[in-house]
Tab-separated table of C-alpha atoms and ligand atoms in Angstrom:
chain	number	residue	atom	x	y	z
K	184	MET	CA	233.203	193.235	50.525
K	185	SER	CA	233.011	190.141	48.308
K	186	ILE	CA	231.512	186.949	49.701
K	187	HIS	CA	234.035	184.154	50.348
K	188	THR	CA	233.084	180.984	48.502
K	189	GLY	CA	234.994	178.621	50.804
K	190	ILE	CA	237.067	177.317	47.915
K	191	THR	CA	240.840	176.878	48.094
K	192	ARG	CA	243.522	174.873	46.287
K	193	SER	CA	244.952	173.946	49.711
K	194	SER	CA	244.552	170.291	50.650
K	195	VAL	CA	245.887	168.390	53.663
K	196	GLN	CA	246.055	164.610	53.407
K	197	ARG	CA	247.644	161.808	55.446
K	198	ASN	CA	250.793	161.662	53.316
K	199	HIS	CA	250.934	165.030	51.566
K	200	ALA	CA	249.765	168.618	51.804
K	201	LEU	CA	249.429	171.545	49.432
K	202	ILE	CA	249.274	174.888	51.192
K	203	ALA	CA	248.400	177.794	48.915
K	204	PRO	CA	249.175	181.363	50.066
K	205	GLU	CA	245.477	182.201	50.511
K	206	SER	CA	245.436	179.767	53.470
K	207	HIS	CA	248.395	181.270	55.341
K	208	VAL	CA	247.688	182.208	58.934
K	209	MET	CA	250.292	184.281	60.752
K	210	ALA	CA	251.317	183.748	64.336
K	211	THR	CA	253.831	185.349	66.607
K	212	PHE	CA	256.691	183.082	67.616
K	213	PRO	CA	258.890	183.057	70.727
K	214	ASP	CA	261.893	185.393	70.348
K	215	TRP	CA	261.002	186.599	66.844
K	216	HIS	CA	260.455	190.347	67.187
K	217	GLN	CA	258.455	192.473	64.744
K	218	ALA	CA	257.972	189.340	62.685
K	219	GLU	CA	255.039	187.212	61.600
K	220	VAL	CA	255.655	183.486	61.303
K	221	ILE	CA	253.723	180.930	59.271
K	222	THR	CA	254.504	177.306	60.116
K	223	LEU	CA	253.948	175.665	56.749
K	224	ILE	CA	255.091	172.113	57.558
K	225	SER	CA	255.709	170.572	60.983
K	226	ALA	CA	255.575	167.390	63.055
K	227	HIS	CA	251.843	168.032	63.478
K	228	LEU	CA	251.365	166.980	59.851
K	229	GLY	CA	253.584	163.926	60.328
K	230	ALA	CA	256.772	165.514	58.976
K	231	ARG	CA	260.213	165.005	60.531
K	232	PHE	CA	261.292	168.584	59.765
K	233	THR	CA	259.848	172.071	59.988
K	234	GLN	CA	259.369	174.536	57.145
K	235	TYR	CA	258.277	178.044	57.976
K	236	MET	CA	258.082	181.508	56.544
K	237	VAL	CA	259.046	184.630	58.454
K	238	GLN	CA	257.840	188.066	57.451
K	239	PHE	CA	259.599	190.986	59.082
K	240	LEU	CA	257.387	194.058	59.438
K	241	PRO	CA	258.363	197.323	57.667
K	242	GLN	CA	259.977	198.705	60.832
K	243	GLY	CA	262.424	195.752	60.827
K	244	GLY	CA	262.969	193.125	63.508
K	245	HIS	CA	265.117	190.236	64.611
K	246	GLY	CA	265.020	186.531	65.332
K	247	PRO	CA	267.013	183.902	67.262
K	248	ALA	CA	269.198	180.942	66.307
K	249	ALA	CA	267.576	177.516	65.942
K	250	GLY	CA	266.893	175.358	69.008
K	251	ARG	CA	269.168	172.747	70.574
K	252	ASN	CA	270.453	170.081	68.125
K	253	ILE	CA	268.522	171.736	65.306
K	254	GLU	CA	270.178	172.573	61.999
K	255	ARG	CA	268.776	175.438	59.944
K	256	PHE	CA	268.677	176.482	56.298
K	257	LEU	CA	267.290	179.875	55.307
K	258	LEU	CA	266.542	181.524	51.977
K	259	VAL	CA	265.711	185.201	51.441
K	260	LEU	CA	262.502	185.550	49.381
K	261	GLU	CA	262.082	189.320	49.659
K	262	GLY	CA	264.060	192.275	51.063
K	263	HIS	CA	267.391	191.840	52.756
K	264	ILE	CA	268.668	190.615	56.124
K	265	ARG	CA	271.846	190.590	58.141
K	266	ILE	CA	273.115	187.529	59.957
K	267	GLU	CA	275.063	188.471	63.063
K	268	ALA	CA	277.373	185.748	64.345
K	269	GLU	CA	280.359	185.606	66.683
K	270	GLU	CA	282.703	185.083	63.740
K	271	GLY	CA	281.309	187.992	61.691
K	272	GLN	CA	278.237	189.160	59.826
K	273	HIS	CA	276.686	188.405	56.448
K	274	ASP	CA	274.296	190.532	54.401
K	275	LEU	CA	271.863	188.505	52.293
K	276	THR	CA	269.470	189.674	49.587
K	277	VAL	CA	266.892	187.809	47.474
K	278	ASP	CA	268.056	184.289	46.509
K	279	GLY	CA	270.768	184.476	49.195
K	280	TYR	CA	270.858	181.494	51.555
K	281	ALA	CA	272.622	180.248	54.655
K	282	TYR	CA	273.007	176.941	56.496
K	283	PHE	CA	273.820	176.744	60.203
K	284	PRO	CA	274.902	173.494	61.882
K	285	PRO	CA	273.229	172.601	65.181
K	286	GLY	CA	274.483	174.761	68.035
K	287	HIS	CA	275.569	177.650	65.814
K	288	HIS	CA	274.987	180.998	67.565
K	289	HIS	CA	273.559	183.761	65.420
K	290	ARG	CA	270.859	186.387	65.205
K	291	ILE	CA	268.837	187.280	62.106
K	292	VAL	CA	268.266	191.011	61.787
K	293	SER	CA	266.194	193.003	59.324
K	294	SER	CA	266.029	196.787	59.037
K	295	GLY	CA	262.843	196.747	56.921
K	296	ARG	CA	260.266	194.483	55.343
K	297	ALA	CA	261.773	191.093	54.443
K	298	ARG	CA	260.522	187.562	53.869
K	299	LEU	CA	262.448	184.366	54.615
K	300	LEU	CA	261.862	180.666	54.094
K	301	LEU	CA	263.368	178.431	56.786
K	302	PHE	CA	263.888	174.668	56.948
K	303	GLU	CA	264.917	173.112	60.237
K	304	LYS	CA	265.512	169.565	61.372
K	305	HIS	CA	266.898	167.621	64.264
K	306	PHE	CA	270.438	166.668	63.222
K	307	GLU	CA	270.965	162.908	63.237
K	308	PRO	CA	274.596	161.986	63.962
K	309	ILE	CA	275.879	158.780	62.424
K	310	VAL	CA	276.310	156.295	65.252
K	311	GLY	CA	280.013	155.679	65.868
K	312	LEU	CA	281.206	158.664	63.826
K	313	ASP	CA	283.005	161.422	65.723
K	314	HIS	CA	280.757	164.492	65.633
K	315	SER	CA	283.647	166.710	64.571
K	316	THR	CA	284.224	164.552	61.499
K	317	HIS	CA	280.691	164.959	60.169
K	318	GLY	CA	282.017	167.986	58.345
K	319	LEU	CA	279.020	170.194	59.111
K	320	ARG	CA	279.901	173.860	58.649
K	321	LYS	CA	278.220	177.179	58.102
K	322	ILE	CA	277.464	177.836	54.427
K	323	VAL	CA	276.503	181.220	52.988
K	324	GLY	CA	275.733	181.597	49.285
K	325	ASN	CA	273.405	182.764	46.546
K	326	MET	CA	271.345	180.365	44.400
K	327	ASN	CA	272.339	182.254	41.256
K	328	ASP	CA	276.027	181.437	41.836
K	329	VAL	CA	275.448	177.678	42.132
K	330	PRO	CA	276.058	175.705	38.921
K	331	GLY	CA	273.151	173.615	37.673
K	332	GLU	CA	273.191	170.183	36.040
K	333	ALA	CA	270.781	168.583	33.573
K	334	PHE	CA	268.854	166.111	35.784
K	335	LEU	CA	269.441	162.584	34.428
K	336	GLY	CA	270.665	164.263	31.238
K	337	ASP	CA	267.487	166.318	30.635
K	338	PRO	CA	268.318	169.998	29.874
K	339	ASP	CA	264.657	170.935	30.573
K	340	ALA	CA	265.106	170.009	34.265
K	341	ILE	CA	268.090	171.797	35.806
K	342	LEU	CA	269.046	170.657	39.305
K	343	LYS	CA	271.183	172.650	41.762
K	344	HIS	CA	272.573	171.350	45.066
K	345	LEU	CA	272.775	174.237	47.537
K	346	LEU	CA	274.506	172.220	50.282
K	347	PRO	CA	277.483	169.819	50.220
K	348	ASP	CA	276.688	166.274	49.163
K	349	GLU	CA	278.807	164.647	51.895
K	350	SER	CA	277.955	161.584	53.951
K	351	GLY	CA	278.106	163.417	57.312
K	352	TRP	CA	275.271	165.717	56.234
K	353	ASP	CA	271.698	164.529	56.719
K	354	MET	CA	269.801	167.249	54.876
K	355	ALA	CA	269.771	168.433	51.270
K	356	LEU	CA	268.332	171.638	49.854
K	357	ASN	CA	268.062	171.622	46.080
K	358	THR	CA	266.396	173.677	43.396
K	359	PHE	CA	264.834	172.525	40.144
K	360	GLN	CA	264.297	174.819	37.194
K	361	PHE	CA	261.989	173.429	34.497
K	362	ALA	CA	261.546	174.753	30.969
K	363	PRO	CA	257.902	175.058	29.840
K	364	GLY	CA	256.660	171.492	29.378
K	365	GLY	CA	259.603	170.026	31.341
K	366	THR	CA	258.794	167.115	33.664
K	367	LEU	CA	260.319	164.969	36.367
K	368	PRO	CA	261.536	161.991	34.333
K	369	GLN	CA	259.757	159.387	36.459
K	370	VAL	CA	256.992	159.056	39.017
K	371	GLU	CA	259.290	158.882	42.025
K	372	VAL	CA	258.587	156.703	45.057
K	373	HIS	CA	261.267	156.969	47.761
K	374	VAL	CA	261.869	156.786	51.489
K	375	MET	CA	263.015	160.413	51.718
K	376	GLU	CA	260.458	163.121	52.475
K	377	HIS	CA	260.229	166.577	50.923
K	378	GLY	CA	259.258	170.118	51.845
K	379	LEU	CA	258.890	172.188	48.684
K	380	TYR	CA	258.218	175.857	47.896
K	381	VAL	CA	257.420	177.143	44.398
K	382	LEU	CA	259.600	180.190	43.673
K	383	GLU	CA	258.468	180.968	40.140
K	384	GLY	CA	256.069	179.748	37.447
K	385	GLN	CA	253.399	177.053	37.573
K	386	GLY	CA	252.639	173.436	36.763
K	387	VAL	CA	250.798	170.334	37.857
K	388	TYR	CA	252.074	168.212	40.757
K	389	ARG	CA	251.063	164.583	41.060
K	390	LEU	CA	250.912	163.700	44.775
K	391	GLY	CA	249.768	160.117	45.289
K	392	ASP	CA	246.684	159.671	43.084
K	393	ASN	CA	245.889	163.390	42.983
K	394	TRP	CA	246.956	165.976	40.395
K	395	TYR	CA	247.161	169.540	41.736
K	396	PRO	CA	247.624	172.777	39.790
K	397	VAL	CA	250.421	174.623	41.622
K	398	GLN	CA	252.040	178.025	41.230
K	399	LYS	CA	254.484	180.517	42.730
K	400	GLY	CA	254.036	180.819	46.495
K	401	ASP	CA	252.684	177.274	47.036
K	402	THR	CA	254.094	174.897	49.659
K	403	ILE	CA	254.028	171.100	49.332
K	404	TRP	CA	254.784	168.425	51.914
K	405	MET	CA	255.495	164.909	50.623
K	406	ALA	CA	255.764	162.055	53.127
K	407	PRO	CA	258.109	159.088	52.573
K	408	TYR	CA	256.948	156.789	49.745
K	409	LEU	CA	254.506	159.323	48.302
K	410	PRO	CA	254.351	158.799	44.509
K	411	GLN	CA	255.356	162.167	43.032
K	412	TRP	CA	255.711	163.706	39.588
K	413	PHE	CA	255.665	167.206	38.106
K	414	VAL	CA	255.050	168.904	34.770
K	415	ALA	CA	255.778	172.629	34.272
K	416	SER	CA	252.972	174.394	32.429
K	417	GLY	CA	253.895	178.086	32.518
K	418	LYS	CA	255.060	180.064	29.493
K	419	GLY	CA	258.318	180.893	31.289
K	420	PRO	CA	260.583	178.868	33.571
K	421	THR	CA	259.235	177.206	36.716
K	422	ARG	CA	261.513	176.984	39.716
K	423	TYR	CA	261.141	175.338	43.111
K	424	ILE	CA	263.321	174.733	46.146
K	425	TYR	CA	262.967	171.527	48.120
K	426	TYR	CA	264.234	169.855	51.261
K	427	LYS	CA	265.163	166.195	51.355
K	428	ASP	CA	266.603	164.029	54.152
K	429	MET	CA	269.654	162.037	53.112
K	430	ASN	CA	272.589	159.815	54.059
K	431	ARG	CA	271.009	157.991	56.994
K	432	ASP	CA	269.986	154.348	57.399
K	433	PRO	CA	266.176	154.405	57.830
K	434	ALA	CA	266.440	151.404	60.156
K	435	LEU	CA	268.546	153.464	62.603
K	436	ARG	CA	266.527	156.674	62.562
K	437	THR	CA	265.961	158.357	65.886
K	438	HIS	CA	263.784	161.212	64.571
A	538	UGY	O1	265.423	164.726	44.661
A	538	UGY	C1	264.265	164.363	44.480
A	538	UGY	O2	263.788	163.379	45.080
A	538	UGY	C2	263.387	165.142	43.500
A	538	UGY	N1	263.658	164.663	42.168
A	538	UGY	N2	261.991	165.062	43.843
A	538	UGY	C3	261.061	166.003	43.475
A	538	UGY	O3	261.431	167.031	42.835
A	538	UGY	N3	259.791	165.803	43.833
A	539	MN	MN1	261.624	163.258	45.153
């Protein structure tokens, strides 16, 4: 057996975290059966959302709907799953995704090995707006069917919005695909926070005053106001998915 050197790319700071796959620690989770769960980002870091990975064991398993007032987005990273809901069922394979508004009843079922990425947050209603008019609804899709746009006109940074950009919604899930050498066009500083997962490729992420080499399988948490920038350094495309809170007045936030 080789000797562990105690070195990792993972780093946890006050306003950001990089969690490389070599640091993942599995846990069992209430009501997830034959599944290992890794809580990548949570309130314990200071985040206002949760990002976790579920790995169903080869014999298959199942998991529950999100908790009370919690909205959920899931993406299939490996294998395939079935979503069983009162209104019908959906079969999802790699790059397939689903969004469930708070209170949606469903079960996630796998008949073999499968890996999922989940993002959950406490839904924040807009004060004074009738809940039924927020327009939240179940969404089921595949990332490959979503049209991309050149971000701020740059064809080397293709942005996709996986969820509706409507004012009732308080969460966005987007993907970026960068050509080799493509960058974010500015060092961003904003009130929104991010949970990010690298799907493909590699690059260097600036988080605050630190520059981190990152690659497929890495998770990043960025707190509000964290200066952030990215350059893709792989020979092929680099792709990541990220969560962002949106459409709410920060002065009125309850969570
Ligand atoms: O939407 C965003 O804020 C995005 N441009 N940020 C990022 O990729 N770090
Ligand atoms: Mn950003």
